PDB file of C-alpha atoms in Angstrom:
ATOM      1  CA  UNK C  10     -39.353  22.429 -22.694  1.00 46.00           C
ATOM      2  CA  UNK C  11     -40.065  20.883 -19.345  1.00 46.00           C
ATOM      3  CA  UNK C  12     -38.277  22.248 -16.344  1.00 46.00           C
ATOM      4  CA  UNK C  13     -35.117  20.000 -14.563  1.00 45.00           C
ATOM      5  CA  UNK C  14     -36.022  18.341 -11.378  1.00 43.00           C
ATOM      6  CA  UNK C  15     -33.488  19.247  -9.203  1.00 42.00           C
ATOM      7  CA  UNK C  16     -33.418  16.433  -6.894  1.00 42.00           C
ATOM      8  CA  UNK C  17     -33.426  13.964 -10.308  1.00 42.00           C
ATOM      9  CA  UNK C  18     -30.223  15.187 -11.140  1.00 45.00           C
ATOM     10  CA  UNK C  19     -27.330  13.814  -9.928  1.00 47.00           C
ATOM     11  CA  UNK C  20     -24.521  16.198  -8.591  1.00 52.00           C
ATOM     12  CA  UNK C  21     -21.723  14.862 -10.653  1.00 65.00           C
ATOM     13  CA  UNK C  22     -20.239  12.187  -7.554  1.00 65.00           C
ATOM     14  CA  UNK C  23     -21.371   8.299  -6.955  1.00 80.00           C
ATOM     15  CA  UNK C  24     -22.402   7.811  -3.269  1.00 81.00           C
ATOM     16  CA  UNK C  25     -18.779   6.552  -2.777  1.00 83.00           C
ATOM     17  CA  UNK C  26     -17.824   9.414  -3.909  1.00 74.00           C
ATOM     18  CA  UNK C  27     -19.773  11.161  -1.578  1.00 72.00           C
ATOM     19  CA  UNK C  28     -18.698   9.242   1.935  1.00 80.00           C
ATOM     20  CA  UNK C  29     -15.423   9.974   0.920  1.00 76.00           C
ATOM     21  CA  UNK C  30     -16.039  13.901   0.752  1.00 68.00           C
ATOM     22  CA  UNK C  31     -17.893  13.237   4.314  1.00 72.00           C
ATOM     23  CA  UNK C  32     -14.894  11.248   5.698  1.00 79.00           C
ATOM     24  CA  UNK C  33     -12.696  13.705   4.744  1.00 72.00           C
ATOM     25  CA  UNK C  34     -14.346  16.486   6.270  1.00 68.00           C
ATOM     26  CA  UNK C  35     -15.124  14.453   9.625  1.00 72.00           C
ATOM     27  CA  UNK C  36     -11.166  14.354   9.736  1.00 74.00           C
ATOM     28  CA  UNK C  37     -10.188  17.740   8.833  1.00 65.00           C
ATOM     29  CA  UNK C  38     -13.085  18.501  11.993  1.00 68.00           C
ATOM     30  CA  UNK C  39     -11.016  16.524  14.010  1.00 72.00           C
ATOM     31  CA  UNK C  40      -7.880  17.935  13.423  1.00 70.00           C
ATOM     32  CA  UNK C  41      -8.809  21.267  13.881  1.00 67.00           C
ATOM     33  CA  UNK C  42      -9.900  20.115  17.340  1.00 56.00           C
ATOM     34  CA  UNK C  43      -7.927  20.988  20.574  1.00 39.00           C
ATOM     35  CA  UNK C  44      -5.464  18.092  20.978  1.00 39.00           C
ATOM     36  CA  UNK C  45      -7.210  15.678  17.937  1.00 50.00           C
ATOM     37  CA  UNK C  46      -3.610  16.401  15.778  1.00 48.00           C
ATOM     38  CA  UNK C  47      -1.831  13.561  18.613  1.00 37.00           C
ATOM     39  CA  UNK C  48      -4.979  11.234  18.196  1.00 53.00           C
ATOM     40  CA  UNK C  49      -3.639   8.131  17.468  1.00 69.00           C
ATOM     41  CA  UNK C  50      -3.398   8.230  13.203  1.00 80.00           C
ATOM     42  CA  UNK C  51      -2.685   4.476  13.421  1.00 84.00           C
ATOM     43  CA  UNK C  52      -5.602   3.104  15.101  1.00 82.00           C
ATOM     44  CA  UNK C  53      -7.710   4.931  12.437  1.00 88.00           C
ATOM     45  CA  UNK C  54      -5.603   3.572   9.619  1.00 90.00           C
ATOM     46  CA  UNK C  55      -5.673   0.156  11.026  1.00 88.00           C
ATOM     47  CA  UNK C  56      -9.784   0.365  11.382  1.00 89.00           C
ATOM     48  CA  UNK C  57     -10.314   1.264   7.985  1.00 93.00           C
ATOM     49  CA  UNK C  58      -8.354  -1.611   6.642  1.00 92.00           C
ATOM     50  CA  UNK C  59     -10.409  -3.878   9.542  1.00 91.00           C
ATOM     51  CA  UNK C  60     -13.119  -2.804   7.462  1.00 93.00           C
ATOM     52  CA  UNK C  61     -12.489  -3.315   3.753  1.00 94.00           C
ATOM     53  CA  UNK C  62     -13.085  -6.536   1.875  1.00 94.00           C
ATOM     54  CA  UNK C  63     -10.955  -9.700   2.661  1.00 93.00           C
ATOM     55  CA  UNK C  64      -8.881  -9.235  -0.782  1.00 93.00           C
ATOM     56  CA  UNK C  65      -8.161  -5.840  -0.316  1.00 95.00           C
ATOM     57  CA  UNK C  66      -7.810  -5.762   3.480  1.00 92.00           C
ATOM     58  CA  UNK C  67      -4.908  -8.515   2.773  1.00 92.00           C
ATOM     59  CA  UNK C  68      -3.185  -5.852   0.143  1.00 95.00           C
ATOM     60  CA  UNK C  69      -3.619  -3.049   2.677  1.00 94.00           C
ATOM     61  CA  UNK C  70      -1.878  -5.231   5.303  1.00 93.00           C
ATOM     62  CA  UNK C  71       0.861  -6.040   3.372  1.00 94.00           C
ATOM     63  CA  UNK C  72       1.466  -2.487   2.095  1.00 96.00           C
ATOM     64  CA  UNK C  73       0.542  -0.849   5.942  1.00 93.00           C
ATOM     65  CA  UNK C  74       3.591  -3.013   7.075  1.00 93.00           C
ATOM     66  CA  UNK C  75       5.957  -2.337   4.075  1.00 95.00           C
ATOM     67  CA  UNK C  76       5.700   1.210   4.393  1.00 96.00           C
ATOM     68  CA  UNK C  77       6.344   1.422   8.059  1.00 91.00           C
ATOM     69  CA  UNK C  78       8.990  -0.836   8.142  1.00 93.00           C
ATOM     70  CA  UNK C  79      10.347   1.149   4.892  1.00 97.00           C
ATOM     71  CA  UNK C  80       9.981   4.314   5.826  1.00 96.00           C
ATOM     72  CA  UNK C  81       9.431   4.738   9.867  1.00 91.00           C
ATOM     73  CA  UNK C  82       9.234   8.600   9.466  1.00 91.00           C
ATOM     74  CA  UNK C  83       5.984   8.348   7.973  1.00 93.00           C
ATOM     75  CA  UNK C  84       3.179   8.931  10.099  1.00 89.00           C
ATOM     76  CA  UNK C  85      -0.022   7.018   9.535  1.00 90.00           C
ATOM     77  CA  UNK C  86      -3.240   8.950   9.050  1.00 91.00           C
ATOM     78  CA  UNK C  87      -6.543   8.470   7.216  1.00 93.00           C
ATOM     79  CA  UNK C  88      -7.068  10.699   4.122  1.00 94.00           C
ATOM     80  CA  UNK C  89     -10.706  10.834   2.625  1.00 93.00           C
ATOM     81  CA  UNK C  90     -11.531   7.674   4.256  1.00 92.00           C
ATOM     82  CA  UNK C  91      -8.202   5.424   2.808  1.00 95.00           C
ATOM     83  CA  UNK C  92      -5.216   4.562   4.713  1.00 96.00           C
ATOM     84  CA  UNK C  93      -2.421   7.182   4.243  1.00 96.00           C
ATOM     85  CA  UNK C  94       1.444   8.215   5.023  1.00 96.00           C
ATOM     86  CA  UNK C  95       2.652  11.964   5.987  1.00 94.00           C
ATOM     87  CA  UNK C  96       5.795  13.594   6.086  1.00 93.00           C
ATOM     88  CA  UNK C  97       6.973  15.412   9.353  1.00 88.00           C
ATOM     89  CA  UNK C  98       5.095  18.498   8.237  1.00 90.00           C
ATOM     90  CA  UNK C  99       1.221  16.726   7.731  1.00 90.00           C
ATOM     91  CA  UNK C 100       1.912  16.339   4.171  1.00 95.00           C
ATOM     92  CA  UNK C 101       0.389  13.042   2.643  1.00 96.00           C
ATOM     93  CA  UNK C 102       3.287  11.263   0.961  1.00 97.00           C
ATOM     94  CA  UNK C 103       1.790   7.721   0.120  1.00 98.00           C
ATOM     95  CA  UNK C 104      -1.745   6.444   0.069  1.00 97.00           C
ATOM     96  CA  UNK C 105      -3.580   3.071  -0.402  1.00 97.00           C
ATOM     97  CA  UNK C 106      -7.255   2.876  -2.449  1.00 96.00           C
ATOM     98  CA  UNK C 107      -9.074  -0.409  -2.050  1.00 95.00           C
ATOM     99  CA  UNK C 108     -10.480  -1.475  -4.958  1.00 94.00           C
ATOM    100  CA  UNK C 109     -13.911  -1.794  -2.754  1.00 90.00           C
ATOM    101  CA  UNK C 110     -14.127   2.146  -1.902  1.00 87.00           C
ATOM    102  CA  UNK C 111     -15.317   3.467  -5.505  1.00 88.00           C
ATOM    103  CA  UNK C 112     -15.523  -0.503  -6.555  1.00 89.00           C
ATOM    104  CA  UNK C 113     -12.335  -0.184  -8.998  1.00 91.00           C
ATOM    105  CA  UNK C 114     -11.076  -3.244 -10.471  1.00 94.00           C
ATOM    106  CA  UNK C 115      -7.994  -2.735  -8.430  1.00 95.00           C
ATOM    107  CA  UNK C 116      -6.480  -1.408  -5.885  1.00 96.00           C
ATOM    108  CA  UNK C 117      -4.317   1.717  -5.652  1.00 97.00           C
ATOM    109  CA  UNK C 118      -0.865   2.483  -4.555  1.00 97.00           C
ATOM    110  CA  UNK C 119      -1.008   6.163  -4.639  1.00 97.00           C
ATOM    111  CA  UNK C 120       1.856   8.895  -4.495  1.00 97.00           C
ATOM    112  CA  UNK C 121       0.838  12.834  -3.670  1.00 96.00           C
ATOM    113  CA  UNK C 122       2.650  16.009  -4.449  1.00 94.00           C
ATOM    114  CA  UNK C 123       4.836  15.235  -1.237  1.00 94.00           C
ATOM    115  CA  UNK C 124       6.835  12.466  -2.831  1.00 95.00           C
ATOM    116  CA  UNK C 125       9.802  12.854  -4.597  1.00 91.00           C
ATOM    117  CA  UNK C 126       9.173  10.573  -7.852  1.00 92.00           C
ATOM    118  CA  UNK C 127       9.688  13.631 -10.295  1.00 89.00           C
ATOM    119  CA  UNK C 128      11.325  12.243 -13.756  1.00 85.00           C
ATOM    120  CA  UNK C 129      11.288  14.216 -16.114  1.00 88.00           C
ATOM    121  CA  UNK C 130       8.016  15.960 -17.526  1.00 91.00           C
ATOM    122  CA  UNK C 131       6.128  12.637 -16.795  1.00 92.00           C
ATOM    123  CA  UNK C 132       6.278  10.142 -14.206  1.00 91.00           C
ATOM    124  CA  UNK C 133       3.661   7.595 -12.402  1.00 93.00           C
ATOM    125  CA  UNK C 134       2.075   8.956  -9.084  1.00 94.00           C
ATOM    126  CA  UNK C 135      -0.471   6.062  -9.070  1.00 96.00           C
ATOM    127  CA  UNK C 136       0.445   1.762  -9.336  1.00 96.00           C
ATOM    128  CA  UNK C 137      -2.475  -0.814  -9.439  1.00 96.00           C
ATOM    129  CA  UNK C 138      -2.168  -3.681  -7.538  1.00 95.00           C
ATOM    130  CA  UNK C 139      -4.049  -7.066  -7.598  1.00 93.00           C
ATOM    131  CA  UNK C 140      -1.410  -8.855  -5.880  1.00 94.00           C
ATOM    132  CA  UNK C 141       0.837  -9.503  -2.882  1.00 95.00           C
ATOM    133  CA  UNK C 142       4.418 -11.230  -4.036  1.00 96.00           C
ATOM    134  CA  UNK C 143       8.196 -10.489  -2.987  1.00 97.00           C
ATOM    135  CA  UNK C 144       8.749  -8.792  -6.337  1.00 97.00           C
ATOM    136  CA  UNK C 145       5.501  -6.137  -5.475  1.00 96.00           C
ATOM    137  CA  UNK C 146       7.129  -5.820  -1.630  1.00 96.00           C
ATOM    138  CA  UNK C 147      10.793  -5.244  -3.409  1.00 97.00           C
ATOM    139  CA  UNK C 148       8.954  -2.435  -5.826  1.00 97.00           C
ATOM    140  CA  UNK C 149       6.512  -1.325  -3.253  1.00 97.00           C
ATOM    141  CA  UNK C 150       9.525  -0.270  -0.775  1.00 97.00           C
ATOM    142  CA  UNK C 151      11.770   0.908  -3.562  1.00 96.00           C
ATOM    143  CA  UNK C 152       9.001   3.768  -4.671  1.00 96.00           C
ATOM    144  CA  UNK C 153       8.198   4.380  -0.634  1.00 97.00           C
ATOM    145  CA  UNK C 154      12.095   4.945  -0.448  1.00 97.00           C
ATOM    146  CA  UNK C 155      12.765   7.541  -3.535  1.00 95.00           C
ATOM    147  CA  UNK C 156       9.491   8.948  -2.222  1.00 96.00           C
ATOM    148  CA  UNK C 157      10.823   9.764   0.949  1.00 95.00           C
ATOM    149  CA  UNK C 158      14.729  10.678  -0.587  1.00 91.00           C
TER     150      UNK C 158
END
């Protein structure tokens, strides 16, 4: 039987995959960091949307303004590399996944352990979204609200 390559093998993660892992490190640096908690969460959320395709950046937008007009307690961070919304104690409560960053068909509205959605023994924690309308805003600030309840 012919040994395994190591390096031919691959470790399980796409290179997406990967960056995100980095990202997410890089930040967790910089909060550890002597004053980097106040760094300004927003301009990093609003750089990472600068950056993402011109379909998703427009979804971003349009959820970035939703839940901060929906739920001004929120505090915007980045969270392996996607826009993200805390609590008051760090905790991420909402998230947004382009549909770019591990090339999904969609994009992501994402919910984390933080939120309170609970219904029962089952209950969504993740919508896809394709597109912007008043009936996704309306649903979109309804979830950030019983989130955040």
């Amino acid at each position: 039987m012919p040994e395994k390559n190591a390096s031919a093998e691959s470790s399980g993660f796409s290179a997406e995959e990967r960056a995100a892992m980095k990202e997410r490190a890089a930040e967790l640096r910089a909060e550890g960091k002597s004053g980097a908690r106040k760094a300004d969460g927003l301009q990093a959320v609003l750089d990472k949307i600068a950056e993402m395709a011109p379909e998703d950046r427009a979804l971003a937008e349009r959820v970035h303004v939703t839940v901060t007009a929906a739920a001004p307690e929120l505090s915007p961070k980045t969270w392996y590399g996607m826009p993200a919304y805390t609590d008051s104690g760090g905790k991420v409560v909402v998230f947004f996944q382009d549909a770019g960053k591990f090339k999904y068909r969609y994009s992501t509205l994402g919910f984390q352990e933080a939120a309170n959605l609970d219904d029962g023994d089952i209950w969504p924690v993740s919508y896809a979204l394709q597109k912007w309308s008043p009936a996704v805003e309306k649903r979109v600030i309804e979830l950030v609200q019983a989130a955040i309840s």
